[in-house]
Amino acid sequence: MITIENVSKSFPTKGVGASTALDGVSLQIQDREFFTLLGPSGCGKTTLLRIIAGFELPTAGTVRIEGADSSFLPPQKRPVNTVFQSYALFPHMTVAENVGFGLQMQKVPRAERDLRVAEVLRLVRLETMAARLPRQLSGGQQQRVALARALAPRPKVLLLDEPLSALDLKLRKEMQSELKRLQRETGITFVLVTHDQEEALAMSDHIAVMSAGRVLQIGEPREIYDNPKSRFVADFIGESNVLPGAMIGRGNDILIAVRPERIAVSAPASGSAGRIRGTVTAVTYLGLDTLYEIVIENGERLRSRTRQSVDGLVAGQAVVLDWSSDAERHLTN
Ligand code: ATP
Protein backbone atom coordinates (compact mmCIF):
# COMPACT_ATOMS: atom_id res chain seq x y z
CA MET A 1 0.00 0.00 0.00
CA ILE A 2 2.78 2.43 0.97
CA THR A 3 6.48 2.21 0.16
CA ILE A 4 8.91 4.67 1.70
CA GLU A 5 12.25 4.64 -0.14
CA ASN A 6 15.26 6.34 1.37
CA VAL A 7 13.26 9.33 2.59
CA SER A 8 15.17 12.16 4.26
CA LYS A 9 13.85 15.44 5.57
CA SER A 10 15.73 18.42 6.88
CA PHE A 11 14.24 21.64 8.11
CA PRO A 12 16.12 24.91 7.65
CA THR A 13 16.85 26.39 11.07
CA LYS A 14 17.81 30.02 11.66
CA GLY A 15 21.55 30.52 11.90
CA VAL A 16 22.48 26.85 12.41
CA GLY A 17 21.97 25.46 8.90
CA ALA A 18 19.44 22.64 8.91
CA SER A 19 18.12 20.05 11.34
CA THR A 20 17.69 16.50 10.08
CA ALA A 21 14.32 15.04 11.09
CA LEU A 22 14.57 11.93 8.86
CA ASP A 23 17.75 10.31 7.64
CA GLY A 24 17.30 7.73 4.87
CA VAL A 25 14.14 5.96 6.04
CA SER A 26 12.86 2.96 4.06
CA LEU A 27 9.87 0.80 4.93
CA GLN A 28 6.83 -0.92 3.46
CA ILE A 29 3.27 -0.86 4.76
CA GLN A 30 0.99 -3.65 3.51
CA ASP A 31 -2.64 -3.22 2.49
CA ARG A 32 -5.10 -3.76 5.39
CA GLU A 33 -2.48 -3.86 8.12
CA PHE A 34 -2.10 -1.95 11.37
CA PHE A 35 1.36 -0.39 11.15
CA THR A 36 2.94 1.63 13.96
CA LEU A 37 5.77 4.16 13.97
CA LEU A 38 7.18 3.97 17.49
CA GLY A 39 9.90 6.07 19.05
CA PRO A 40 10.76 8.72 21.64
CA SER A 41 9.94 12.40 21.27
CA GLY A 42 11.80 14.03 18.40
CA CYS A 43 12.73 10.80 16.56
CA GLY A 44 10.92 11.96 13.40
CA LYS A 45 7.76 9.83 13.48
CA THR A 46 5.33 12.74 13.09
CA THR A 47 7.42 14.13 10.24
CA LEU A 48 7.23 10.76 8.45
CA LEU A 49 3.45 10.62 8.96
CA ARG A 50 3.09 14.17 7.58
CA ILE A 51 5.17 13.19 4.55
CA ILE A 52 2.84 10.22 3.91
CA ALA A 53 -0.16 12.57 4.26
CA GLY A 54 1.39 15.16 1.94
CA PHE A 55 1.52 18.00 4.52
CA GLU A 56 5.30 17.90 4.32
CA LEU A 57 7.52 17.19 1.28
CA PRO A 58 10.59 14.94 1.50
CA THR A 59 14.01 16.55 0.97
CA ALA A 60 15.12 13.33 -0.70
CA GLY A 61 13.63 9.90 -1.43
CA THR A 62 10.29 8.62 -2.69
CA VAL A 63 6.83 7.93 -1.25
CA ARG A 64 4.82 5.41 -3.25
CA ILE A 65 1.13 4.89 -2.56
CA GLU A 66 -0.38 1.87 -4.32
CA GLY A 67 2.71 1.73 -6.49
CA ALA A 68 2.54 5.29 -7.83
CA ASP A 69 5.17 7.91 -6.96
CA SER A 70 3.14 10.25 -4.74
CA SER A 71 6.02 12.17 -3.15
CA PHE A 72 4.79 15.56 -4.37
CA LEU A 73 1.06 14.89 -4.67
CA PRO A 74 -1.11 17.38 -2.69
CA PRO A 75 -2.81 15.88 0.40
CA GLN A 76 -6.35 15.93 -1.05
CA LYS A 77 -5.21 13.87 -4.06
CA ARG A 78 -3.97 11.02 -1.84
CA PRO A 79 -6.32 8.17 -0.74
CA VAL A 80 -5.31 9.03 2.81
CA ASN A 81 -6.98 10.72 5.77
CA THR A 82 -5.52 11.88 9.09
CA VAL A 83 -6.77 11.87 12.69
CA PHE A 84 -4.89 14.51 14.65
CA GLN A 85 -3.96 14.52 18.31
CA SER A 86 -6.17 17.54 18.93
CA TYR A 87 -9.46 16.27 17.55
CA ALA A 88 -10.09 19.63 15.83
CA LEU A 89 -13.88 19.21 15.74
CA PHE A 90 -16.00 22.15 14.59
CA PRO A 91 -17.57 23.39 17.86
CA HIS A 92 -20.71 24.89 16.28
CA MET A 93 -21.57 21.75 14.25
CA THR A 94 -23.40 18.69 15.57
CA VAL A 95 -21.74 15.29 15.66
CA ALA A 96 -23.49 14.29 12.43
CA GLU A 97 -22.48 17.54 10.70
CA ASN A 98 -18.87 17.12 11.81
CA VAL A 99 -18.80 13.56 10.50
CA GLY A 100 -20.49 14.52 7.23
CA PHE A 101 -18.20 17.49 6.58
CA GLY A 102 -15.65 15.68 4.41
CA LEU A 103 -18.40 14.08 2.36
CA GLN A 104 -20.01 17.46 1.80
CA MET A 105 -16.65 18.79 0.54
CA GLN A 106 -16.54 15.83 -1.85
CA LYS A 107 -20.05 16.77 -3.02
CA VAL A 108 -21.53 13.41 -2.03
CA PRO A 109 -25.35 13.72 -2.49
CA ARG A 110 -27.39 14.35 0.65
CA ALA A 111 -29.14 10.97 0.83
CA GLU A 112 -25.93 8.99 0.50
CA ARG A 113 -24.18 11.31 2.93
CA ASP A 114 -26.83 10.64 5.59
CA LEU A 115 -26.46 6.89 5.08
CA ARG A 116 -22.67 7.02 5.34
CA VAL A 117 -22.78 9.24 8.45
CA ALA A 118 -25.21 6.84 10.14
CA GLU A 119 -22.99 3.91 9.15
CA VAL A 120 -19.76 5.32 10.62
CA LEU A 121 -21.52 6.57 13.75
CA ARG A 122 -22.72 3.01 14.28
CA LEU A 123 -19.18 1.81 13.70
CA VAL A 124 -17.82 4.05 16.49
CA ARG A 125 -20.90 3.40 18.66
CA LEU A 126 -22.18 6.97 18.75
CA GLU A 127 -25.44 6.49 16.84
CA THR A 128 -27.49 7.97 19.70
CA MET A 129 -25.40 11.14 19.87
CA ALA A 130 -25.72 12.42 16.29
CA ALA A 131 -27.52 15.63 17.30
CA ARG A 132 -25.15 16.68 20.10
CA LEU A 133 -22.52 19.39 19.93
CA PRO A 134 -18.87 18.45 20.63
CA ARG A 135 -18.88 20.26 23.99
CA GLN A 136 -21.71 17.97 25.14
CA LEU A 137 -19.42 14.93 24.74
CA SER A 138 -16.68 13.40 26.87
CA GLY A 139 -13.08 13.35 25.65
CA GLY A 140 -13.38 9.73 24.55
CA GLN A 141 -16.59 10.43 22.66
CA GLN A 142 -14.99 13.43 20.92
CA GLN A 143 -12.13 11.19 19.88
CA ARG A 144 -14.66 8.77 18.35
CA VAL A 145 -16.27 11.63 16.40
CA ALA A 146 -12.84 12.59 15.04
CA LEU A 147 -12.33 8.96 14.00
CA ALA A 148 -15.77 8.73 12.40
CA ARG A 149 -15.14 11.95 10.48
CA ALA A 150 -11.85 10.60 9.12
CA LEU A 151 -13.43 7.23 8.22
CA ALA A 152 -16.54 8.63 6.50
CA PRO A 153 -14.89 9.42 3.13
CA ARG A 154 -13.63 5.79 3.09
CA PRO A 155 -9.91 6.47 2.74
CA LYS A 156 -7.65 3.54 1.86
CA VAL A 157 -5.21 4.63 4.54
CA LEU A 158 -5.94 6.24 7.91
CA LEU A 159 -3.06 8.07 9.57
CA LEU A 160 -3.30 8.50 13.34
CA ASP A 161 -0.97 10.89 15.16
CA GLU A 162 -0.93 10.00 18.88
CA PRO A 163 -4.74 9.78 18.79
CA LEU A 164 -5.12 8.52 22.36
CA SER A 165 -2.67 10.74 24.21
CA ALA A 166 -5.33 13.13 25.52
CA LEU A 167 -7.30 10.30 27.17
CA ASP A 168 -6.87 8.94 30.68
CA LEU A 169 -5.32 5.49 31.14
CA LYS A 170 -8.55 3.49 31.40
CA LEU A 171 -10.13 5.15 28.37
CA ARG A 172 -6.89 4.79 26.45
CA LYS A 173 -6.95 1.02 26.99
CA GLU A 174 -10.59 0.87 25.91
CA MET A 175 -9.88 2.90 22.76
CA GLN A 176 -6.92 0.64 21.93
CA SER A 177 -9.17 -2.35 21.42
CA GLU A 178 -11.73 -0.11 19.79
CA LEU A 179 -9.19 1.11 17.21
CA LYS A 180 -8.06 -2.44 16.53
CA ARG A 181 -11.68 -3.52 15.99
CA LEU A 182 -12.34 -0.57 13.66
CA GLN A 183 -9.28 -1.43 11.62
CA ARG A 184 -10.37 -5.07 11.25
CA GLU A 185 -13.99 -4.24 10.45
CA THR A 186 -13.21 -1.57 7.86
CA GLY A 187 -10.18 -3.27 6.26
CA ILE A 188 -8.53 0.17 6.06
CA THR A 189 -4.74 0.36 6.42
CA PHE A 190 -3.96 2.15 9.71
CA VAL A 191 -0.66 3.93 10.30
CA LEU A 192 -0.28 4.98 13.94
CA VAL A 193 2.32 7.25 15.51
CA THR A 194 3.02 6.70 19.19
CA HIS A 195 5.78 6.90 21.80
CA ASP A 196 3.92 4.36 23.96
CA GLN A 197 5.47 0.92 23.50
CA GLU A 198 2.62 -0.89 25.24
CA GLU A 199 0.11 0.70 22.88
CA ALA A 200 2.26 -0.31 19.89
CA LEU A 201 2.61 -3.91 21.09
CA ALA A 202 -1.13 -4.22 21.80
CA MET A 203 -2.44 -2.97 18.46
CA SER A 204 0.06 -3.43 15.65
CA ASP A 205 0.63 -6.03 12.97
CA HIS A 206 4.06 -4.48 12.39
CA ILE A 207 6.07 -1.91 14.31
CA ALA A 208 8.90 0.29 13.04
CA VAL A 209 11.07 1.43 15.95
CA MET A 210 12.63 4.83 15.24
CA SER A 211 15.43 6.78 16.85
CA ALA A 212 17.08 10.02 15.74
CA GLY A 213 15.53 10.08 12.27
CA ARG A 214 16.27 6.45 11.44
CA VAL A 215 14.37 3.18 11.52
CA LEU A 216 16.27 0.76 13.77
CA GLN A 217 14.08 -2.32 13.46
CA ILE A 218 10.83 -3.40 11.82
CA GLY A 219 8.89 -6.49 12.83
CA GLU A 220 5.83 -8.04 14.41
CA PRO A 221 5.34 -7.02 18.07
CA ARG A 222 6.52 -10.39 19.39
CA GLU A 223 9.58 -10.37 17.17
CA ILE A 224 10.56 -6.86 18.31
CA TYR A 225 10.09 -7.80 21.95
CA ASP A 226 11.75 -11.22 21.76
CA ASN A 227 14.58 -10.36 19.40
CA PRO A 228 15.68 -6.76 19.77
CA LYS A 229 18.74 -6.23 17.59
CA SER A 230 20.14 -3.17 19.30
CA ARG A 231 20.52 -1.82 22.80
CA PHE A 232 18.12 1.02 21.97
CA VAL A 233 15.31 -1.36 20.95
CA ALA A 234 15.98 -3.70 23.90
CA ASP A 235 15.68 -0.75 26.31
CA PHE A 236 12.82 1.06 24.60
CA ILE A 237 10.52 -1.97 24.17
CA GLY A 238 9.92 -3.32 27.62
CA GLU A 239 12.88 -3.45 29.92
CA SER A 240 16.24 -5.17 29.55
CA ASN A 241 19.32 -5.95 31.57
CA VAL A 242 22.30 -5.28 29.33
CA LEU A 243 25.64 -6.84 30.26
CA PRO A 244 29.00 -6.59 28.55
CA GLY A 245 30.34 -9.94 27.37
CA ALA A 246 32.90 -11.56 25.13
CA MET A 247 32.66 -14.44 22.67
CA ILE A 248 34.80 -17.20 24.15
CA GLY A 249 37.60 -18.12 21.76
CA ARG A 250 36.92 -15.19 19.48
CA GLY A 251 37.60 -12.43 21.95
CA ASN A 252 35.36 -9.73 20.46
CA ASP A 253 33.26 -7.73 22.84
CA ILE A 254 29.52 -8.06 22.68
CA LEU A 255 26.49 -6.93 24.66
CA ILE A 256 24.05 -9.42 26.13
CA ALA A 257 20.46 -8.52 26.97
CA VAL A 258 18.24 -10.52 29.33
CA ARG A 259 14.66 -9.54 30.15
CA PRO A 260 13.93 -9.10 33.91
CA GLU A 261 11.23 -11.79 33.77
CA ARG A 262 13.81 -14.34 32.56
CA ILE A 263 16.13 -13.87 35.54
CA ALA A 264 15.54 -16.15 38.53
CA VAL A 265 16.66 -15.04 41.98
CA SER A 266 17.37 -17.45 44.81
CA ALA A 267 18.97 -17.41 48.20
CA PRO A 268 22.47 -19.05 48.25
CA ALA A 269 21.09 -21.55 50.75
CA SER A 270 18.80 -22.94 48.04
CA GLY A 271 21.81 -24.80 46.67
CA SER A 272 21.56 -23.23 43.21
CA ALA A 273 25.02 -22.37 41.87
CA GLY A 274 23.62 -19.71 39.53
CA ARG A 275 25.57 -17.69 37.01
CA ILE A 276 26.21 -14.56 39.04
CA ARG A 277 26.24 -13.58 42.68
CA GLY A 278 24.80 -10.33 43.90
CA THR A 279 23.14 -8.43 46.70
CA VAL A 280 19.51 -7.33 46.75
CA THR A 281 19.19 -3.53 46.93
CA ALA A 282 15.41 -3.21 46.70
CA VAL A 283 12.27 -5.35 46.62
CA THR A 284 9.15 -3.77 45.11
CA TYR A 285 5.74 -5.42 45.23
CA LEU A 286 3.89 -4.67 41.96
CA GLY A 287 0.68 -6.63 42.45
CA LEU A 288 1.02 -9.45 39.98
CA ASP A 289 4.82 -9.39 40.02
CA THR A 290 7.63 -8.67 42.42
CA LEU A 291 10.62 -6.65 41.23
CA TYR A 292 14.08 -7.32 42.67
CA GLU A 293 16.89 -4.86 42.12
CA ILE A 294 20.28 -6.44 42.53
CA VAL A 295 23.83 -5.18 42.41
CA ILE A 296 26.17 -7.86 41.06
CA GLU A 297 29.84 -8.46 41.83
CA ASN A 298 31.21 -6.16 39.12
CA GLY A 299 29.02 -3.28 40.36
CA GLU A 300 26.40 -3.45 37.57
CA ARG A 301 22.72 -3.31 38.49
CA LEU A 302 20.22 -5.91 37.31
CA ARG A 303 16.47 -6.24 37.64
CA SER A 304 14.55 -9.47 38.05
CA ARG A 305 10.77 -9.65 37.84
CA THR A 306 9.04 -12.75 39.10
CA ARG A 307 5.45 -13.96 39.48
CA GLN A 308 6.04 -15.49 42.88
CA SER A 309 8.04 -13.58 45.44
CA VAL A 310 10.99 -15.47 46.88
CA ASP A 311 10.20 -16.27 50.52
CA GLY A 312 11.71 -13.82 52.96
CA LEU A 313 14.04 -12.11 50.50
CA VAL A 314 14.83 -8.55 51.63
CA ALA A 315 17.22 -5.74 50.71
CA GLY A 316 20.79 -6.38 51.83
CA GLN A 317 20.64 -10.13 51.33
CA ALA A 318 23.08 -12.10 49.18
CA VAL A 319 21.52 -13.95 46.24
CA VAL A 320 22.45 -15.98 43.19
CA LEU A 321 20.99 -15.18 39.80
CA ASP A 322 20.34 -17.55 36.96
CA TRP A 323 18.83 -17.60 33.49
CA SER A 324 18.74 -20.06 30.68
CA SER A 325 20.96 -19.50 27.66
CA ASP A 326 17.96 -19.08 25.39
CA ALA A 327 16.99 -15.97 27.38
CA GLU A 328 20.12 -14.18 26.12
CA ARG A 329 20.09 -11.86 23.13
CA HIS A 330 23.23 -10.51 21.54
CA LEU A 331 22.99 -6.85 20.65
CA THR A 332 24.86 -4.94 17.99
CA ASN A 333 25.52 -1.81 20.02
P1 ATP B 1 7.01 13.98 19.20
O1 ATP B 1 6.62 12.65 19.73
O2 ATP B 1 7.61 14.88 20.25
O3 ATP B 1 5.96 14.65 18.38
P2 ATP B 1 8.36 13.10 16.78
O4 ATP B 1 9.10 11.83 16.85
O5 ATP B 1 7.03 13.07 16.16
O6 ATP B 1 8.29 13.74 18.22
P3 ATP B 1 9.01 15.11 14.82
O7 ATP B 1 7.89 16.02 15.19
O8 ATP B 1 8.88 14.34 13.58
O9 ATP B 1 9.32 14.11 16.03
O10 ATP B 1 10.35 15.95 14.79
C1 ATP B 1 11.61 15.41 14.43
C2 ATP B 1 12.67 16.51 14.48
O11 ATP B 1 12.43 17.49 13.48
C3 ATP B 1 12.70 17.26 15.79
O12 ATP B 1 14.04 17.51 16.13
C4 ATP B 1 11.97 18.55 15.49
O13 ATP B 1 12.44 19.60 16.30
C5 ATP B 1 12.29 18.78 14.04
N1 ATP B 1 11.18 19.47 13.34
C6 ATP B 1 9.94 19.01 13.12
N2 ATP B 1 9.18 19.88 12.45
C7 ATP B 1 9.98 20.96 12.23
C8 ATP B 1 9.81 22.23 11.58
N3 ATP B 1 8.64 22.54 10.98
N4 ATP B 1 10.85 23.07 11.55
C9 ATP B 1 12.03 22.76 12.12
N5 ATP B 1 12.27 21.59 12.75
C10 ATP B 1 11.28 20.70 12.82
Coordinates of C-alpha atoms and ligand atoms in Angstrom, one line a residue:
M1 CA 0.0 0.0 0.0
I2 CA 2.8 2.4 1.0
T3 CA 6.5 2.2 0.2
I4 CA 8.9 4.7 1.7
E5 CA 12.2 4.6 -0.1
N6 CA 15.3 6.3 1.4
V7 CA 13.3 9.3 2.6
S8 CA 15.2 12.2 4.3
K9 CA 13.8 15.4 5.6
S10 CA 15.7 18.4 6.9
F11 CA 14.2 21.6 8.1
P12 CA 16.1 24.9 7.7
T13 CA 16.9 26.4 11.1
K14 CA 17.8 30.0 11.7
G15 CA 21.5 30.5 11.9
V16 CA 22.5 26.8 12.4
G17 CA 22.0 25.5 8.9
A18 CA 19.4 22.6 8.9
S19 CA 18.1 20.0 11.3
T20 CA 17.7 16.5 10.1
A21 CA 14.3 15.0 11.1
L22 CA 14.6 11.9 8.9
D23 CA 17.7 10.3 7.6
G24 CA 17.3 7.7 4.9
V25 CA 14.1 6.0 6.0
S26 CA 12.9 3.0 4.1
L27 CA 9.9 0.8 4.9
Q28 CA 6.8 -0.9 3.5
I29 CA 3.3 -0.9 4.8
Q30 CA 1.0 -3.6 3.5
D31 CA -2.6 -3.2 2.5
R32 CA -5.1 -3.8 5.4
E33 CA -2.5 -3.9 8.1
F34 CA -2.1 -1.9 11.4
F35 CA 1.4 -0.4 11.1
T36 CA 2.9 1.6 14.0
L37 CA 5.8 4.2 14.0
L38 CA 7.2 4.0 17.5
G39 CA 9.9 6.1 19.0
P40 CA 10.8 8.7 21.6
S41 CA 9.9 12.4 21.3
G42 CA 11.8 14.0 18.4
C43 CA 12.7 10.8 16.6
G44 CA 10.9 12.0 13.4
K45 CA 7.8 9.8 13.5
T46 CA 5.3 12.7 13.1
T47 CA 7.4 14.1 10.2
L48 CA 7.2 10.8 8.4
L49 CA 3.4 10.6 9.0
R50 CA 3.1 14.2 7.6
I51 CA 5.2 13.2 4.5
I52 CA 2.8 10.2 3.9
A53 CA -0.2 12.6 4.3
G54 CA 1.4 15.2 1.9
F55 CA 1.5 18.0 4.5
E56 CA 5.3 17.9 4.3
L57 CA 7.5 17.2 1.3
P58 CA 10.6 14.9 1.5
T59 CA 14.0 16.6 1.0
A60 CA 15.1 13.3 -0.7
G61 CA 13.6 9.9 -1.4
T62 CA 10.3 8.6 -2.7
V63 CA 6.8 7.9 -1.3
R64 CA 4.8 5.4 -3.3
I65 CA 1.1 4.9 -2.6
E66 CA -0.4 1.9 -4.3
G67 CA 2.7 1.7 -6.5
A68 CA 2.5 5.3 -7.8
D69 CA 5.2 7.9 -7.0
S70 CA 3.1 10.3 -4.7
S71 CA 6.0 12.2 -3.2
F72 CA 4.8 15.6 -4.4
L73 CA 1.1 14.9 -4.7
P74 CA -1.1 17.4 -2.7
P75 CA -2.8 15.9 0.4
Q76 CA -6.3 15.9 -1.1
K77 CA -5.2 13.9 -4.1
R78 CA -4.0 11.0 -1.8
P79 CA -6.3 8.2 -0.7
V80 CA -5.3 9.0 2.8
N81 CA -7.0 10.7 5.8
T82 CA -5.5 11.9 9.1
V83 CA -6.8 11.9 12.7
F84 CA -4.9 14.5 14.7
Q85 CA -4.0 14.5 18.3
S86 CA -6.2 17.5 18.9
Y87 CA -9.5 16.3 17.6
A88 CA -10.1 19.6 15.8
L89 CA -13.9 19.2 15.7
F90 CA -16.0 22.1 14.6
P91 CA -17.6 23.4 17.9
H92 CA -20.7 24.9 16.3
M93 CA -21.6 21.7 14.3
T94 CA -23.4 18.7 15.6
V95 CA -21.7 15.3 15.7
A96 CA -23.5 14.3 12.4
E97 CA -22.5 17.5 10.7
N98 CA -18.9 17.1 11.8
V99 CA -18.8 13.6 10.5
G100 CA -20.5 14.5 7.2
F101 CA -18.2 17.5 6.6
G102 CA -15.6 15.7 4.4
L103 CA -18.4 14.1 2.4
Q104 CA -20.0 17.5 1.8
M105 CA -16.6 18.8 0.5
Q106 CA -16.5 15.8 -1.8
K107 CA -20.1 16.8 -3.0
V108 CA -21.5 13.4 -2.0
P109 CA -25.3 13.7 -2.5
R110 CA -27.4 14.4 0.7
A111 CA -29.1 11.0 0.8
E112 CA -25.9 9.0 0.5
R113 CA -24.2 11.3 2.9
D114 CA -26.8 10.6 5.6
L115 CA -26.5 6.9 5.1
R116 CA -22.7 7.0 5.3
V117 CA -22.8 9.2 8.4
A118 CA -25.2 6.8 10.1
E119 CA -23.0 3.9 9.2
V120 CA -19.8 5.3 10.6
L121 CA -21.5 6.6 13.8
R122 CA -22.7 3.0 14.3
L123 CA -19.2 1.8 13.7
V124 CA -17.8 4.1 16.5
R125 CA -20.9 3.4 18.7
L126 CA -22.2 7.0 18.8
E127 CA -25.4 6.5 16.8
T128 CA -27.5 8.0 19.7
M129 CA -25.4 11.1 19.9
A130 CA -25.7 12.4 16.3
A131 CA -27.5 15.6 17.3
R132 CA -25.2 16.7 20.1
L133 CA -22.5 19.4 19.9
P134 CA -18.9 18.5 20.6
R135 CA -18.9 20.3 24.0
Q136 CA -21.7 18.0 25.1
L137 CA -19.4 14.9 24.7
S138 CA -16.7 13.4 26.9
G139 CA -13.1 13.4 25.6
G140 CA -13.4 9.7 24.6
Q141 CA -16.6 10.4 22.7
Q142 CA -15.0 13.4 20.9
Q143 CA -12.1 11.2 19.9
R144 CA -14.7 8.8 18.3
V145 CA -16.3 11.6 16.4
A146 CA -12.8 12.6 15.0
L147 CA -12.3 9.0 14.0
A148 CA -15.8 8.7 12.4
R149 CA -15.1 12.0 10.5
A150 CA -11.8 10.6 9.1
L151 CA -13.4 7.2 8.2
A152 CA -16.5 8.6 6.5
P153 CA -14.9 9.4 3.1
R154 CA -13.6 5.8 3.1
P155 CA -9.9 6.5 2.7
K156 CA -7.7 3.5 1.9
V157 CA -5.2 4.6 4.5
L158 CA -5.9 6.2 7.9
L159 CA -3.1 8.1 9.6
L160 CA -3.3 8.5 13.3
D161 CA -1.0 10.9 15.2
E162 CA -0.9 10.0 18.9
P163 CA -4.7 9.8 18.8
L164 CA -5.1 8.5 22.4
S165 CA -2.7 10.7 24.2
A166 CA -5.3 13.1 25.5
L167 CA -7.3 10.3 27.2
D168 CA -6.9 8.9 30.7
L169 CA -5.3 5.5 31.1
K170 CA -8.6 3.5 31.4
L171 CA -10.1 5.2 28.4
R172 CA -6.9 4.8 26.4
K173 CA -6.9 1.0 27.0
E174 CA -10.6 0.9 25.9
M175 CA -9.9 2.9 22.8
Q176 CA -6.9 0.6 21.9
S177 CA -9.2 -2.4 21.4
E178 CA -11.7 -0.1 19.8
L179 CA -9.2 1.1 17.2
K180 CA -8.1 -2.4 16.5
R181 CA -11.7 -3.5 16.0
L182 CA -12.3 -0.6 13.7
Q183 CA -9.3 -1.4 11.6
R184 CA -10.4 -5.1 11.2
E185 CA -14.0 -4.2 10.4
T186 CA -13.2 -1.6 7.9
G187 CA -10.2 -3.3 6.3
I188 CA -8.5 0.2 6.1
T189 CA -4.7 0.4 6.4
F190 CA -4.0 2.1 9.7
V191 CA -0.7 3.9 10.3
L192 CA -0.3 5.0 13.9
V193 CA 2.3 7.2 15.5
T194 CA 3.0 6.7 19.2
H195 CA 5.8 6.9 21.8
D196 CA 3.9 4.4 24.0
Q197 CA 5.5 0.9 23.5
E198 CA 2.6 -0.9 25.2
E199 CA 0.1 0.7 22.9
A200 CA 2.3 -0.3 19.9
L201 CA 2.6 -3.9 21.1
A202 CA -1.1 -4.2 21.8
M203 CA -2.4 -3.0 18.5
S204 CA 0.1 -3.4 15.6
D205 CA 0.6 -6.0 13.0
H206 CA 4.1 -4.5 12.4
I207 CA 6.1 -1.9 14.3
A208 CA 8.9 0.3 13.0
V209 CA 11.1 1.4 16.0
M210 CA 12.6 4.8 15.2
S211 CA 15.4 6.8 16.9
A212 CA 17.1 10.0 15.7
G213 CA 15.5 10.1 12.3
R214 CA 16.3 6.4 11.4
V215 CA 14.4 3.2 11.5
L216 CA 16.3 0.8 13.8
Q217 CA 14.1 -2.3 13.5
I218 CA 10.8 -3.4 11.8
G219 CA 8.9 -6.5 12.8
E220 CA 5.8 -8.0 14.4
P221 CA 5.3 -7.0 18.1
R222 CA 6.5 -10.4 19.4
E223 CA 9.6 -10.4 17.2
I224 CA 10.6 -6.9 18.3
Y225 CA 10.1 -7.8 21.9
D226 CA 11.7 -11.2 21.8
N227 CA 14.6 -10.4 19.4
P228 CA 15.7 -6.8 19.8
K229 CA 18.7 -6.2 17.6
S230 CA 20.1 -3.2 19.3
R231 CA 20.5 -1.8 22.8
F232 CA 18.1 1.0 22.0
V233 CA 15.3 -1.4 21.0
A234 CA 16.0 -3.7 23.9
D235 CA 15.7 -0.8 26.3
F236 CA 12.8 1.1 24.6
I237 CA 10.5 -2.0 24.2
G238 CA 9.9 -3.3 27.6
E239 CA 12.9 -3.4 29.9
S240 CA 16.2 -5.2 29.5
N241 CA 19.3 -5.9 31.6
V242 CA 22.3 -5.3 29.3
L243 CA 25.6 -6.8 30.3
P244 CA 29.0 -6.6 28.5
G245 CA 30.3 -9.9 27.4
A246 CA 32.9 -11.6 25.1
M247 CA 32.7 -14.4 22.7
I248 CA 34.8 -17.2 24.2
G249 CA 37.6 -18.1 21.8
R250 CA 36.9 -15.2 19.5
G251 CA 37.6 -12.4 21.9
N252 CA 35.4 -9.7 20.5
D253 CA 33.3 -7.7 22.8
I254 CA 29.5 -8.1 22.7
L255 CA 26.5 -6.9 24.7
I256 CA 24.0 -9.4 26.1
A257 CA 20.5 -8.5 27.0
V258 CA 18.2 -10.5 29.3
R259 CA 14.7 -9.5 30.2
P260 CA 13.9 -9.1 33.9
E261 CA 11.2 -11.8 33.8
R262 CA 13.8 -14.3 32.6
I263 CA 16.1 -13.9 35.5
A264 CA 15.5 -16.1 38.5
V265 CA 16.7 -15.0 42.0
S266 CA 17.4 -17.4 44.8
A267 CA 19.0 -17.4 48.2
P268 CA 22.5 -19.0 48.2
A269 CA 21.1 -21.6 50.7
S270 CA 18.8 -22.9 48.0
G271 CA 21.8 -24.8 46.7
S272 CA 21.6 -23.2 43.2
A273 CA 25.0 -22.4 41.9
G274 CA 23.6 -19.7 39.5
R275 CA 25.6 -17.7 37.0
I276 CA 26.2 -14.6 39.0
R277 CA 26.2 -13.6 42.7
G278 CA 24.8 -10.3 43.9
T279 CA 23.1 -8.4 46.7
V280 CA 19.5 -7.3 46.7
T281 CA 19.2 -3.5 46.9
A282 CA 15.4 -3.2 46.7
V283 CA 12.3 -5.4 46.6
T284 CA 9.1 -3.8 45.1
Y285 CA 5.7 -5.4 45.2
L286 CA 3.9 -4.7 42.0
G287 CA 0.7 -6.6 42.5
L288 CA 1.0 -9.5 40.0
D289 CA 4.8 -9.4 40.0
T290 CA 7.6 -8.7 42.4
L291 CA 10.6 -6.6 41.2
Y292 CA 14.1 -7.3 42.7
E293 CA 16.9 -4.9 42.1
I294 CA 20.3 -6.4 42.5
V295 CA 23.8 -5.2 42.4
I296 CA 26.2 -7.9 41.1
E297 CA 29.8 -8.5 41.8
N298 CA 31.2 -6.2 39.1
G299 CA 29.0 -3.3 40.4
E300 CA 26.4 -3.5 37.6
R301 CA 22.7 -3.3 38.5
L302 CA 20.2 -5.9 37.3
R303 CA 16.5 -6.2 37.6
S304 CA 14.5 -9.5 38.0
R305 CA 10.8 -9.6 37.8
T306 CA 9.0 -12.8 39.1
R307 CA 5.5 -14.0 39.5
Q308 CA 6.0 -15.5 42.9
S309 CA 8.0 -13.6 45.4
V310 CA 11.0 -15.5 46.9
D311 CA 10.2 -16.3 50.5
G312 CA 11.7 -13.8 53.0
L313 CA 14.0 -12.1 50.5
V314 CA 14.8 -8.5 51.6
A315 CA 17.2 -5.7 50.7
G316 CA 20.8 -6.4 51.8
Q317 CA 20.6 -10.1 51.3
A318 CA 23.1 -12.1 49.2
V319 CA 21.5 -14.0 46.2
V320 CA 22.4 -16.0 43.2
L321 CA 21.0 -15.2 39.8
D322 CA 20.3 -17.6 37.0
W323 CA 18.8 -17.6 33.5
S324 CA 18.7 -20.1 30.7
S325 CA 21.0 -19.5 27.7
D326 CA 18.0 -19.1 25.4
A327 CA 17.0 -16.0 27.4
E328 CA 20.1 -14.2 26.1
R329 CA 20.1 -11.9 23.1
H330 CA 23.2 -10.5 21.5
L331 CA 23.0 -6.9 20.7
T332 CA 24.9 -4.9 18.0
N333 CA 25.5 -1.8 20.0
Ligands
ATP1 P1 7.0 14.0 19.2 O1 6.6 12.7 19.7 O2 7.6 14.9 20.3 O3 6.0 14.6 18.4 P2 8.4 13.1 16.8 O4 9.1 11.8 16.9 O5 7.0 13.1 16.2 O6 8.3 13.7 18.2 P3 9.0 15.1 14.8 O7 7.9 16.0 15.2 O8 8.9 14.3 13.6 O9 9.3 14.1 16.0 O10 10.3 16.0 14.8 C1 11.6 15.4 14.4 C2 12.7 16.5 14.5 O11 12.4 17.5 13.5 C3 12.7 17.3 15.8 O12 14.0 17.5 16.1 C4 12.0 18.5 15.5 O13 12.4 19.6 16.3 C5 12.3 18.8 14.0 N1 11.2 19.5 13.3 C6 9.9 19.0 13.1 N2 9.2 19.9 12.4 C7 10.0 21.0 12.2 C8 9.8 22.2 11.6 N3 8.6 22.5 11.0 N4 10.9 23.1 11.6 C9 12.0 22.8 12.1 N5 12.3 21.6 12.8 C10 11.3 20.7 12.8

